[in-house]
Amino acid sequence: MTWRGSTTTGDRIFACLPYLIPLMEGVLFGEYLFEKFPILGQLCMPLIILRFQIYNSIPFASLIIFMALFLGVVRNQNIAHFIRFNAMQAILLDIVLFLCYLILPIFLKALPIALVGETLFNMVFIATVAACGYAVVQSLLGRYAEMPVVSEAVYMQVR
């Protein structure tokens, strides 16, 4: 059941696509798990390759993608609310990951215990995969993925 009308199959597929962005960012936090479980690294290899091809070949690619999604999708009233909601939720998840990427190295310098760092990186990676997986499944079912705090902020942004 959707909040504002029904969703088509195309809407459901397009609503899933923005979640590739936080998944590509979250792969950076999976390095310790990839060392311990090489098969997991092989499963994530397409995301790793895609991330480095896009972000290394295009200067300011993350900023360009953010602006394109925010201005072209989230603020576009002609696009279905379902797609705009999911795009904004993916953007907010990406912002949270960016903040983790900035804060964790500072936090890890204060705590020189390697196990703490590995655990934090693993938690961020697993949380990212879980959140994006949940959102994609809900989107494919035509439902709004309700995540505490994140969805509330999305509802404030997307009208």
mmCIF file of C-alpha atoms in Angstrom:
data_model
loop_
_atom_site.group_PDB
_atom_site.id
_atom_site.type_symbol
_atom_site.label_atom_id
_atom_site.label_comp_id
_atom_site.label_asym_id
_atom_site.label_seq_id
_atom_site.Cartn_x
_atom_site.Cartn_y
_atom_site.Cartn_z
ATOM 1 C CA MET A 1 0.000 0.000 0.000
ATOM 2 C CA THR A 2 1.414 3.350 -0.948
ATOM 3 C CA TRP A 3 0.825 6.656 0.697
ATOM 4 C CA ARG A 4 -0.060 8.687 -2.387
ATOM 5 C CA GLY A 5 -1.707 6.479 -4.966
ATOM 6 C CA SER A 6 -0.624 3.274 -6.600
ATOM 7 C CA THR A 7 2.777 2.500 -8.038
ATOM 8 C CA THR A 8 3.563 1.005 -11.408
ATOM 9 C CA THR A 9 6.249 -1.569 -12.052
ATOM 10 C CA GLY A 10 8.402 1.138 -13.626
ATOM 11 C CA ASP A 11 8.027 3.326 -10.544
ATOM 12 C CA ARG A 12 9.097 0.450 -8.343
ATOM 13 C CA ILE A 13 12.218 -0.222 -10.406
ATOM 14 C CA PHE A 14 13.175 3.463 -10.614
ATOM 15 C CA ALA A 15 12.642 3.786 -6.851
ATOM 16 C CA CYS A 16 15.269 1.054 -6.290
ATOM 17 C CA LEU A 17 18.001 2.595 -8.445
ATOM 18 C CA PRO A 18 19.060 5.445 -6.100
ATOM 19 C CA TYR A 19 20.013 2.898 -3.443
ATOM 20 C CA LEU A 20 23.023 1.969 -5.571
ATOM 21 C CA ILE A 21 24.651 5.195 -4.361
ATOM 22 C CA PRO A 22 24.764 4.362 -0.625
ATOM 23 C CA LEU A 23 25.697 0.782 -1.500
ATOM 24 C CA MET A 24 28.663 2.008 -3.538
ATOM 25 C CA GLU A 25 29.740 4.218 -0.637
ATOM 26 C CA GLY A 26 29.144 1.512 1.955
ATOM 27 C CA VAL A 27 31.443 -0.904 0.148
ATOM 28 C CA LEU A 28 34.376 1.160 1.422
ATOM 29 C CA PHE A 29 33.549 0.068 4.966
ATOM 30 C CA GLY A 30 33.525 -3.629 4.097
ATOM 31 C CA GLU A 31 37.274 -4.037 3.669
ATOM 32 C CA TYR A 32 37.751 -6.027 6.888
ATOM 33 C CA LEU A 33 34.852 -8.340 6.122
ATOM 34 C CA PHE A 34 36.173 -8.852 2.592
ATOM 35 C CA GLU A 35 39.504 -9.988 4.054
ATOM 36 C CA LYS A 36 37.843 -12.497 6.361
ATOM 37 C CA PHE A 37 35.206 -13.637 3.851
ATOM 38 C CA PRO A 38 36.625 -13.429 0.313
ATOM 39 C CA ILE A 39 33.363 -14.675 -1.210
ATOM 40 C CA LEU A 40 31.644 -11.580 0.171
ATOM 41 C CA GLY A 41 34.232 -9.458 -1.590
ATOM 42 C CA GLN A 42 33.533 -11.304 -4.829
ATOM 43 C CA LEU A 43 29.797 -10.658 -4.431
ATOM 44 C CA CYS A 44 30.439 -6.947 -3.897
ATOM 45 C CA MET A 45 33.024 -6.679 -6.679
ATOM 46 C CA PRO A 46 30.575 -5.187 -9.244
ATOM 47 C CA LEU A 47 29.761 -2.381 -6.782
ATOM 48 C CA ILE A 48 33.439 -1.792 -6.063
ATOM 49 C CA ILE A 49 34.320 -1.633 -9.755
ATOM 50 C CA LEU A 50 31.353 0.623 -10.540
ATOM 51 C CA ARG A 51 32.230 2.966 -7.692
ATOM 52 C CA PHE A 52 35.850 3.384 -8.683
ATOM 53 C CA GLN A 53 35.091 3.684 -12.392
ATOM 54 C CA ILE A 54 32.540 6.436 -11.829
ATOM 55 C CA TYR A 55 34.217 8.344 -9.017
ATOM 56 C CA ASN A 56 37.766 8.130 -10.366
ATOM 57 C CA SER A 57 36.950 8.935 -13.980
ATOM 58 C CA ILE A 58 34.684 11.943 -13.386
ATOM 59 C CA PRO A 59 35.899 14.799 -11.179
ATOM 60 C CA PHE A 60 33.328 15.704 -8.507
ATOM 61 C CA ALA A 61 31.173 12.732 -9.561
ATOM 62 C CA SER A 62 29.573 12.363 -6.140
ATOM 63 C CA LEU A 63 28.579 16.035 -6.089
ATOM 64 C CA ILE A 64 27.217 15.844 -9.628
ATOM 65 C CA ILE A 65 25.188 12.727 -8.808
ATOM 66 C CA PHE A 66 23.889 14.311 -5.603
ATOM 67 C CA MET A 67 22.805 17.504 -7.371
ATOM 68 C CA ALA A 68 21.234 15.584 -10.258
ATOM 69 C CA LEU A 69 19.220 13.393 -7.907
ATOM 70 C CA PHE A 70 18.212 16.188 -5.576
ATOM 71 C CA LEU A 71 17.332 18.821 -8.164
ATOM 72 C CA GLY A 72 16.260 16.525 -10.987
ATOM 73 C CA VAL A 73 14.279 13.947 -9.041
ATOM 74 C CA VAL A 74 13.476 14.969 -5.467
ATOM 75 C CA ARG A 75 12.406 18.528 -6.303
ATOM 76 C CA ASN A 76 10.612 17.578 -9.533
ATOM 77 C CA GLN A 77 6.867 17.523 -8.798
ATOM 78 C CA ASN A 78 6.190 15.728 -12.113
ATOM 79 C CA ILE A 79 7.881 12.561 -10.833
ATOM 80 C CA ALA A 80 5.862 10.186 -8.659
ATOM 81 C CA HIS A 81 6.073 10.780 -4.905
ATOM 82 C CA PHE A 82 7.190 7.178 -4.411
ATOM 83 C CA ILE A 83 10.297 7.683 -6.564
ATOM 84 C CA ARG A 84 11.085 11.068 -5.019
ATOM 85 C CA PHE A 85 10.743 9.628 -1.503
ATOM 86 C CA ASN A 86 13.140 6.775 -2.232
ATOM 87 C CA ALA A 87 15.636 9.057 -3.985
ATOM 88 C CA MET A 88 15.700 11.395 -0.984
ATOM 89 C CA GLN A 89 16.038 8.478 1.412
ATOM 90 C CA ALA A 90 19.008 7.159 -0.577
ATOM 91 C CA ILE A 91 20.566 10.637 -0.505
ATOM 92 C CA LEU A 92 20.187 10.835 3.271
ATOM 93 C CA LEU A 93 21.707 7.380 3.717
ATOM 94 C CA ASP A 94 24.620 8.522 1.564
ATOM 95 C CA ILE A 95 25.051 11.646 3.703
ATOM 96 C CA VAL A 96 25.130 9.491 6.850
ATOM 97 C CA LEU A 97 27.804 7.309 5.244
ATOM 98 C CA PHE A 98 29.813 10.369 4.270
ATOM 99 C CA LEU A 99 29.689 11.576 7.880
ATOM 100 C CA CYS A 100 30.827 8.131 9.048
ATOM 101 C CA TYR A 101 33.659 8.307 6.529
ATOM 102 C CA LEU A 102 34.742 11.634 8.056
ATOM 103 C CA ILE A 103 34.205 10.822 11.734
ATOM 104 C CA LEU A 104 35.422 7.221 12.033
ATOM 105 C CA PRO A 105 39.108 7.928 11.258
ATOM 106 C CA ILE A 106 39.158 10.665 13.908
ATOM 107 C CA PHE A 107 37.443 8.370 16.391
ATOM 108 C CA LEU A 108 39.852 5.539 15.606
ATOM 109 C CA LYS A 109 42.901 7.711 16.286
ATOM 110 C CA ALA A 110 41.567 8.303 19.794
ATOM 111 C CA LEU A 111 41.082 4.548 20.317
ATOM 112 C CA PRO A 112 44.173 2.773 19.022
ATOM 113 C CA ILE A 113 42.601 -0.670 19.462
ATOM 114 C CA ALA A 114 42.381 -2.295 16.026
ATOM 115 C CA LEU A 115 39.465 -4.512 16.988
ATOM 116 C CA VAL A 116 37.288 -1.482 17.742
ATOM 117 C CA GLY A 117 38.010 -0.015 14.318
ATOM 118 C CA GLU A 118 37.278 -3.255 12.519
ATOM 119 C CA THR A 119 34.057 -3.674 14.452
ATOM 120 C CA LEU A 120 32.883 -0.150 13.661
ATOM 121 C CA PHE A 121 33.684 -0.522 9.963
ATOM 122 C CA ASN A 122 31.904 -3.893 9.869
ATOM 123 C CA MET A 123 28.859 -2.443 11.632
ATOM 124 C CA VAL A 124 28.605 0.444 9.174
ATOM 125 C CA PHE A 125 28.930 -1.920 6.205
ATOM 126 C CA ILE A 126 26.338 -4.374 7.516
ATOM 127 C CA ALA A 127 23.938 -1.570 8.470
ATOM 128 C CA THR A 128 24.277 -0.065 4.993
ATOM 129 C CA VAL A 129 23.603 -3.354 3.243
ATOM 130 C CA ALA A 130 20.666 -4.068 5.563
ATOM 131 C CA ALA A 131 19.114 -0.612 5.136
ATOM 132 C CA CYS A 132 19.509 -0.605 1.360
ATOM 133 C CA GLY A 133 18.330 -4.206 1.088
ATOM 134 C CA TYR A 134 15.254 -3.444 3.169
ATOM 135 C CA ALA A 135 14.494 -0.330 1.140
ATOM 136 C CA VAL A 136 14.893 -2.132 -2.192
ATOM 137 C CA VAL A 137 12.627 -5.008 -1.127
ATOM 138 C CA GLN A 138 9.995 -2.588 0.157
ATOM 139 C CA SER A 139 10.237 -0.545 -3.043
ATOM 140 C CA LEU A 140 9.831 -3.633 -5.217
ATOM 141 C CA LEU A 141 6.726 -4.500 -3.201
ATOM 142 C CA GLY A 142 5.399 -0.975 -3.765
ATOM 143 C CA ARG A 143 5.645 0.059 -0.115
ATOM 144 C CA TYR A 144 7.399 2.977 1.497
ATOM 145 C CA ALA A 145 10.488 1.844 3.404
ATOM 146 C CA GLU A 146 10.017 3.286 6.874
ATOM 147 C CA MET A 147 13.365 3.762 8.615
ATOM 148 C CA PRO A 148 13.421 5.562 11.961
ATOM 149 C CA VAL A 149 14.703 9.148 11.805
ATOM 150 C CA VAL A 150 15.656 8.890 8.111
ATOM 151 C CA SER A 151 12.089 8.502 6.812
ATOM 152 C CA GLU A 152 10.867 11.311 9.043
ATOM 153 C CA ALA A 153 13.475 13.637 7.566
ATOM 154 C CA VAL A 154 12.525 12.478 4.070
ATOM 155 C CA TYR A 155 8.842 13.221 4.654
ATOM 156 C CA MET A 156 9.823 16.757 5.694
ATOM 157 C CA GLN A 157 11.761 17.267 2.447
ATOM 158 C CA VAL A 158 9.441 15.561 -0.035
ATOM 159 C CA ARG A 159 5.957 16.983 -0.298
#
